[in-house]
Short mmCIF file of C-alpha atoms in Angstrom, two decimals:
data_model
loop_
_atom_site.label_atom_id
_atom_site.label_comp_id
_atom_site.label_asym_id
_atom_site.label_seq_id
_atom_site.Cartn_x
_atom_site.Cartn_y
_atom_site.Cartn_z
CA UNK C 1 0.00 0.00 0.00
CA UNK C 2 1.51 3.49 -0.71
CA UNK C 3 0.91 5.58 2.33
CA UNK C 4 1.41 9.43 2.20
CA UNK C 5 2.29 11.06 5.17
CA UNK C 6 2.35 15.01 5.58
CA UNK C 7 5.05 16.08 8.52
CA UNK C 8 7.75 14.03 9.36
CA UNK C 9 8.41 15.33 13.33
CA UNK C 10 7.91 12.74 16.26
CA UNK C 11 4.23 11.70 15.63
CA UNK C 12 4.50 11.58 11.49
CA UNK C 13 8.10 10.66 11.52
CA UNK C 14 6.93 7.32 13.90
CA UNK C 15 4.23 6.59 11.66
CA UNK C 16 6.62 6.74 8.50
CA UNK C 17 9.02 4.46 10.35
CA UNK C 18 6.07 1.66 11.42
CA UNK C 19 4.59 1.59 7.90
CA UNK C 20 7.96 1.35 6.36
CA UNK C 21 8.56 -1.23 8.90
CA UNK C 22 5.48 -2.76 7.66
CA UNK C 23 6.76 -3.02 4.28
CA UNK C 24 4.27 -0.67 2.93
CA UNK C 25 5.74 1.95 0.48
CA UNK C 26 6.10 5.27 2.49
CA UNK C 27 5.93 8.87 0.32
CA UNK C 28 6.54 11.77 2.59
CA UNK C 29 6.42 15.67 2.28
CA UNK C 30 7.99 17.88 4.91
CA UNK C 31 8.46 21.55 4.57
CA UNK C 32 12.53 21.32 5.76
CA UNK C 33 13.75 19.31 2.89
CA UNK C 34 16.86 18.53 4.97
CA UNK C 35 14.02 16.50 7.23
CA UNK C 36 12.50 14.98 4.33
CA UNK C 37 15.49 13.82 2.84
CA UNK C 38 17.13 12.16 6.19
CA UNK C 39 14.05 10.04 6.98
CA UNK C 40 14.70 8.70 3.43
CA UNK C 41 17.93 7.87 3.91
CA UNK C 42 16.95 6.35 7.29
CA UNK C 43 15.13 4.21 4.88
CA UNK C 44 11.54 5.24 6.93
CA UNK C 45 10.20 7.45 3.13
CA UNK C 46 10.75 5.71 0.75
CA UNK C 47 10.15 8.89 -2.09
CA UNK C 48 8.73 12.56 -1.60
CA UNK C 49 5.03 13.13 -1.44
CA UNK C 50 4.20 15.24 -4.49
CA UNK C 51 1.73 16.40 -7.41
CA UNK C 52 2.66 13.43 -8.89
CA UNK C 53 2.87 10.57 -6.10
CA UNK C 54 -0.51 11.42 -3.79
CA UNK C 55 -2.64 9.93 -6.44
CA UNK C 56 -0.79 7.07 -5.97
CA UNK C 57 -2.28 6.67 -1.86
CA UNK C 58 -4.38 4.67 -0.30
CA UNK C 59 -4.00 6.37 3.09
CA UNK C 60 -2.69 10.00 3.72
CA UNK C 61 -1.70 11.05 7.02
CA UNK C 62 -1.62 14.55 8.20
CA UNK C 63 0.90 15.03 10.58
CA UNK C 64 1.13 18.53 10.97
CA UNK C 65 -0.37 21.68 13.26
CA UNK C 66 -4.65 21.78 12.55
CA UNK C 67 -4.12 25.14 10.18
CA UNK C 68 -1.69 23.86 8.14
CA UNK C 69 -3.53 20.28 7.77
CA UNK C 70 -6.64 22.32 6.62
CA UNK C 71 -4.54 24.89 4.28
CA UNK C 72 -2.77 21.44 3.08
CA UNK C 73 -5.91 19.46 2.28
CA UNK C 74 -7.31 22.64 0.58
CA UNK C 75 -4.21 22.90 -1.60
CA UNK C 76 -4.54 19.60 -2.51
CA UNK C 77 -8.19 18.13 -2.35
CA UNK C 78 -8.40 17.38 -5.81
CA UNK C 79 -5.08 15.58 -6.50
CA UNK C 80 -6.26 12.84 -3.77
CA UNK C 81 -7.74 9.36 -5.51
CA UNK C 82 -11.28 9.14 -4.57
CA UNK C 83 -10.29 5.68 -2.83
CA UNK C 84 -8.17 7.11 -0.67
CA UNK C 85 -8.45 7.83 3.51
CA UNK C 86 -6.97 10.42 4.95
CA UNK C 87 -6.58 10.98 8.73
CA UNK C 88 -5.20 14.25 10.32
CA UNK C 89 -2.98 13.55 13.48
CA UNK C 90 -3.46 16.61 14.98
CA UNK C 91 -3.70 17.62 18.50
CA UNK C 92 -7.60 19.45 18.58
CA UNK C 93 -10.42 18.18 16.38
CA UNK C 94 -12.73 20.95 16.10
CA UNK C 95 -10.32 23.46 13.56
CA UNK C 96 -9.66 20.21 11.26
CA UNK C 97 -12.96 18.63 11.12
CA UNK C 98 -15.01 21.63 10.07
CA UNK C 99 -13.07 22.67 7.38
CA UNK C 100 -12.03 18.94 6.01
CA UNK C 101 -14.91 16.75 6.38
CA UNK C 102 -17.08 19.54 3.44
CA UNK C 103 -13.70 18.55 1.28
CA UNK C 104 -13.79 15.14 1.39
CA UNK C 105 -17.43 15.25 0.55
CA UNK C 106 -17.01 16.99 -2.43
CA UNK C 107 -13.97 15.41 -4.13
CA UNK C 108 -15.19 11.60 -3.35
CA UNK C 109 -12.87 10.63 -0.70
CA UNK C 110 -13.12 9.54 3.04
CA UNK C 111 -11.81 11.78 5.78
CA UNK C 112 -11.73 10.98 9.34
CA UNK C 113 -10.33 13.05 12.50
CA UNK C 114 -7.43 11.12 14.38
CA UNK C 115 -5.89 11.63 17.79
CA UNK C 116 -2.84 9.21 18.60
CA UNK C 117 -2.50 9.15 22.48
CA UNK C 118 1.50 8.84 22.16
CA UNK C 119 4.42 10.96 22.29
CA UNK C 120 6.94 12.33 23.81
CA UNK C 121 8.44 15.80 25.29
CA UNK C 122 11.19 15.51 22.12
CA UNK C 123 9.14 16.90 18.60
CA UNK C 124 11.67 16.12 16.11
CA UNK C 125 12.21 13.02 13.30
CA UNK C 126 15.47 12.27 15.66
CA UNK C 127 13.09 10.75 17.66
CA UNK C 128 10.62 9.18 16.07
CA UNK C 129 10.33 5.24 16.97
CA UNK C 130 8.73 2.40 14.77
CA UNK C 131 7.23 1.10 18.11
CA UNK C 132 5.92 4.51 19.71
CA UNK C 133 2.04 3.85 18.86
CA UNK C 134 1.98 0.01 19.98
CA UNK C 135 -0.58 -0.40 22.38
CA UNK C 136 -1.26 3.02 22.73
CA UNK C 137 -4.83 4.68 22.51
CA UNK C 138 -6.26 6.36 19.04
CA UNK C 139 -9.33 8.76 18.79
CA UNK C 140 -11.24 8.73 15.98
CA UNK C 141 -13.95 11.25 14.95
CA UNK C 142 -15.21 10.43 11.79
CA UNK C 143 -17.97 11.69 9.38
CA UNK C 144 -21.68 12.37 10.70
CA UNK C 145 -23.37 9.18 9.17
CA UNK C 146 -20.52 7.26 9.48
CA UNK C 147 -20.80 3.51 8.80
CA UNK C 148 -19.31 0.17 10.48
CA UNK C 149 -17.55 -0.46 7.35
CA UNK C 150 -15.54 2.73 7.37
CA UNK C 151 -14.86 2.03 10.62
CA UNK C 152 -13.67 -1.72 10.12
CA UNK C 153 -11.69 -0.17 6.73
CA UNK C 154 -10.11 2.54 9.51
CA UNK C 155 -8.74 -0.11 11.56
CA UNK C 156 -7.68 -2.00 9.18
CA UNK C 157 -5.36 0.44 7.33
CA UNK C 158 -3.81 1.79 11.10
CA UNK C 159 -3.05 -2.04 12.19
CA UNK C 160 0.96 -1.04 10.85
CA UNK C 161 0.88 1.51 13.72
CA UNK C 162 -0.22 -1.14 16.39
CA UNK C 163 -2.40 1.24 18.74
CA UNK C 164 -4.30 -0.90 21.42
CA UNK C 165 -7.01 0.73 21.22
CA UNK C 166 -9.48 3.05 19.07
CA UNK C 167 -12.12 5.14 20.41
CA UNK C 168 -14.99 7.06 18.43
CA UNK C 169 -16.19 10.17 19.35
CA UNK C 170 -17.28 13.65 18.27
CA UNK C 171 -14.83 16.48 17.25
CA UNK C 172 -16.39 18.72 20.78
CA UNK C 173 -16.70 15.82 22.96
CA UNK C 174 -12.31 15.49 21.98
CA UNK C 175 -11.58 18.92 22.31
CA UNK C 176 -13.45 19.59 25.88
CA UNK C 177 -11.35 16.04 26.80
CA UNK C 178 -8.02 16.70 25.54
CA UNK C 179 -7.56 20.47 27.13
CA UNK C 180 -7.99 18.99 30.20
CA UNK C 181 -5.58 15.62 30.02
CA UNK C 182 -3.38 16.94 27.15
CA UNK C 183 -3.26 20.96 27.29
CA UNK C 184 -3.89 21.96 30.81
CA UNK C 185 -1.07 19.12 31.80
CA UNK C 186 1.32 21.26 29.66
CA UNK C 187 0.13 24.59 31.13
CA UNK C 188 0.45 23.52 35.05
CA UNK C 189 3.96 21.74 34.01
CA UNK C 190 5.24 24.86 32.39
CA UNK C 191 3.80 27.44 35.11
CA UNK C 192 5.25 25.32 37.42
CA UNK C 193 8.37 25.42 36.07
CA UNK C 194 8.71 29.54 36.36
CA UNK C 195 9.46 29.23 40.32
CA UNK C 196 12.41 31.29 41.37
CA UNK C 197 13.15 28.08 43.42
CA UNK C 198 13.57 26.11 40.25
CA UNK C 199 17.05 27.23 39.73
CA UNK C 200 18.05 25.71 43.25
CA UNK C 201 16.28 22.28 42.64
CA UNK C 202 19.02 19.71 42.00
CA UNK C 203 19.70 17.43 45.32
CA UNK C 204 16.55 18.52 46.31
CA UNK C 205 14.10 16.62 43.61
CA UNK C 206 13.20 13.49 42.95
CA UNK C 207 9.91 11.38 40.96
CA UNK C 208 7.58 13.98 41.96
CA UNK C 209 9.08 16.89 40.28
CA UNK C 210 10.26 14.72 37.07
CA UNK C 211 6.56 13.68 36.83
CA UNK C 212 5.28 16.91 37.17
CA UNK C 213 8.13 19.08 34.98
CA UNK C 214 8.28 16.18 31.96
CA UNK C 215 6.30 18.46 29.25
CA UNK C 216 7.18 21.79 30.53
CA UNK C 217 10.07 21.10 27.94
CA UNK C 218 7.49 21.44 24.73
CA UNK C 219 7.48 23.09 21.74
CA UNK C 220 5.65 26.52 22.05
CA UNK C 221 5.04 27.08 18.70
CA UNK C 222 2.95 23.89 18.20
CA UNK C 223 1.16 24.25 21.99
CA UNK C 224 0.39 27.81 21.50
CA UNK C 225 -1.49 27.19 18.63
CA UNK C 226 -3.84 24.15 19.78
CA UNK C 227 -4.54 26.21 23.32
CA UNK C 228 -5.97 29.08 21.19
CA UNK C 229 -7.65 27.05 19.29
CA UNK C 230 -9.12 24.88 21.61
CA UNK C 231 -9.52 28.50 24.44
CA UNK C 232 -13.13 27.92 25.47
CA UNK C 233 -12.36 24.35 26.89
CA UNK C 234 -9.15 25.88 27.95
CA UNK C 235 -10.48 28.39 29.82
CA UNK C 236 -13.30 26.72 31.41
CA UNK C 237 -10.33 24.54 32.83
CA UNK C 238 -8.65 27.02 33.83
CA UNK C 239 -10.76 28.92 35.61
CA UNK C 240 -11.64 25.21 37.66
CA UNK C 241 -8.04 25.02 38.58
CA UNK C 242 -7.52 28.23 39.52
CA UNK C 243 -10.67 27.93 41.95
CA UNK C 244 -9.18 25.09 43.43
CA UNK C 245 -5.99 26.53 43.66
CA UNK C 246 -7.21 29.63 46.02
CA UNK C 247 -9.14 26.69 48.19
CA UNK C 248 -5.33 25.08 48.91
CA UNK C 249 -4.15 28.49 49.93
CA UNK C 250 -6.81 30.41 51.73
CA UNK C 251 -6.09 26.79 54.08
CA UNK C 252 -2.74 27.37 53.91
CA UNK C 253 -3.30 31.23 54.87
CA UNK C 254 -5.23 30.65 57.53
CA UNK C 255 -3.23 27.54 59.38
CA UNK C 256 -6.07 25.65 58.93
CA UNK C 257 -5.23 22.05 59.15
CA UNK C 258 -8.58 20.28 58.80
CA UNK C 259 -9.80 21.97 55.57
CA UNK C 260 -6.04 21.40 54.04
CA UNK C 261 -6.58 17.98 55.02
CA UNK C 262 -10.10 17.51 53.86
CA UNK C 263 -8.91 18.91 50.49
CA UNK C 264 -5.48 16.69 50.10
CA UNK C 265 -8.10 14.11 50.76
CA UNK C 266 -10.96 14.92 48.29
CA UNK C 267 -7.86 15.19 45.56
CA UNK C 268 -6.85 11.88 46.53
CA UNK C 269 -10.68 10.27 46.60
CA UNK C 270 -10.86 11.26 43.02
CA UNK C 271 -7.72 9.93 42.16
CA UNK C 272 -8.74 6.52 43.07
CA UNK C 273 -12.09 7.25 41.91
CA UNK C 274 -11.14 7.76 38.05
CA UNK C 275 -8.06 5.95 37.70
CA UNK C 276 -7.87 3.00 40.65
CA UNK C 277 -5.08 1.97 43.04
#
């Protein structure tokens, strides 16, 4: 199967690597051509992704920020084979969705929203792993009137990735989610992060601060752009947190040890509650 993939940085630069691993014929497009043509000598592309080669795909795979996936797909609607798939990786659903499911409508083929639940605080091809999907979680949103057999078809063409399991769900439903596991993670690591006290940490920190720093090291570019775009979940979370926040220190404030307690303890309640021991 040829498989197109558009952005070859951690998440598309993986999926390059599994399907080449696969033994499926990789085309890739990248806008550093330095990028483009390392992954090909790392054997993961096996040629570029052009005018001439996308009508060659069965699957594309947008691996890029939600604007550019939409301004891609635009540019390049009508060179895709009406057989084709093609599944945006990007971080918020709502931007991509809008604008590319009317596209895929009109030029004949199937488009479907995609989330992979993998990754790490490195964004570049240097790190991109054959393996990094395998068991790993993948949200789909697909079409309104979508059918089992798109579905089945779906599965079928990501089995080369290995994720463990696919969800289905709507394009809101996966924004509202994701700001509050995905985005507000990265906001409270990287706020976190700005303490004076920072600078003074080494000998003093151990699996709590790693766990909590990990993605304050991100890249802004690409965060900044899927907060704004996803703001009104954003800022409903936000606005939660920050509530919280003031309950912690008005205890604090006021030496009050049961109401610290009782709150350490709700936070802990809940903890068990959603996730288990």
């Amino acid at each position: 199967m040829n498989v197109g993939i558009v952005g070859l940085g951690l998440i598309g630069g993986s999926m390059a690597k599994a399907y080449a691993a696969a033994e499926h014929r990789v085309l890739g497009a990248d806008i550093n051509r330095v990028i483009l043509d390392f992954a090909i000598l790392a054997g993961a592309v096996a040629a570029p992704l052009d005018d001439t080669t996308l009508p060659e795909c069965k699957l594309v795979l947008l691996a890029i920020p939600p604007q550019a996936a939409v301004e891609w797909l635009q540019a390049n609607c009508g060179k895709i084979s009406r057989d084709a798939v093609v599944i945006d990786l990007c971080g918020t659903k709502r931007v991509v969705c809008n604008a590319c499911f009317p596209l895929a409508e009109k030029h004949g083929f199937r488009f479907i929203g995609g989330h992979p639940m993998a990754g790490t605080h490195n964004s570049s091809f240097k790190y991109a792993k054959a393996n990094l999907f395998r068991g790993a979680p993948m949200v789909l949103v697909p079409p309104e009137g979508c059918d089992m057999a798109l579905l089945e078809r779906i599965k079928h063409l990501l089995e080369p990735a290995g994720f463990g399991k696919l969800s289905v769900t709507t394009a809101e439903e996966h924004d509202r989610v994701i700001a509050f596991t995905s985005q507000m993670a990265h906001v409270v690591s990287n706020a976190y992060i700005k303490s004076p006290t920072a600078t003074v940490h080494k000998g003093f920190s151990a699996g709590s601060y790693k766990d909590l720093t990990r993605v304050a090291w991100l890249n802004p570019d690409m965060w900044a752009e899927l907060m704004l775009e996803n703001r009104d979940c954003m800022l409903y979370e936000l606005d939660v947190l920050l509530e919280n926040l003031k309950a912690y220190r008005d205890a604090i404030a006021q030496d009050d040890f049961s109401a610290l307690r009782q709150l350490l303890d709700e936070g802990r309640r809940i903890k068990e509650l959603v996730d288990g021991r």
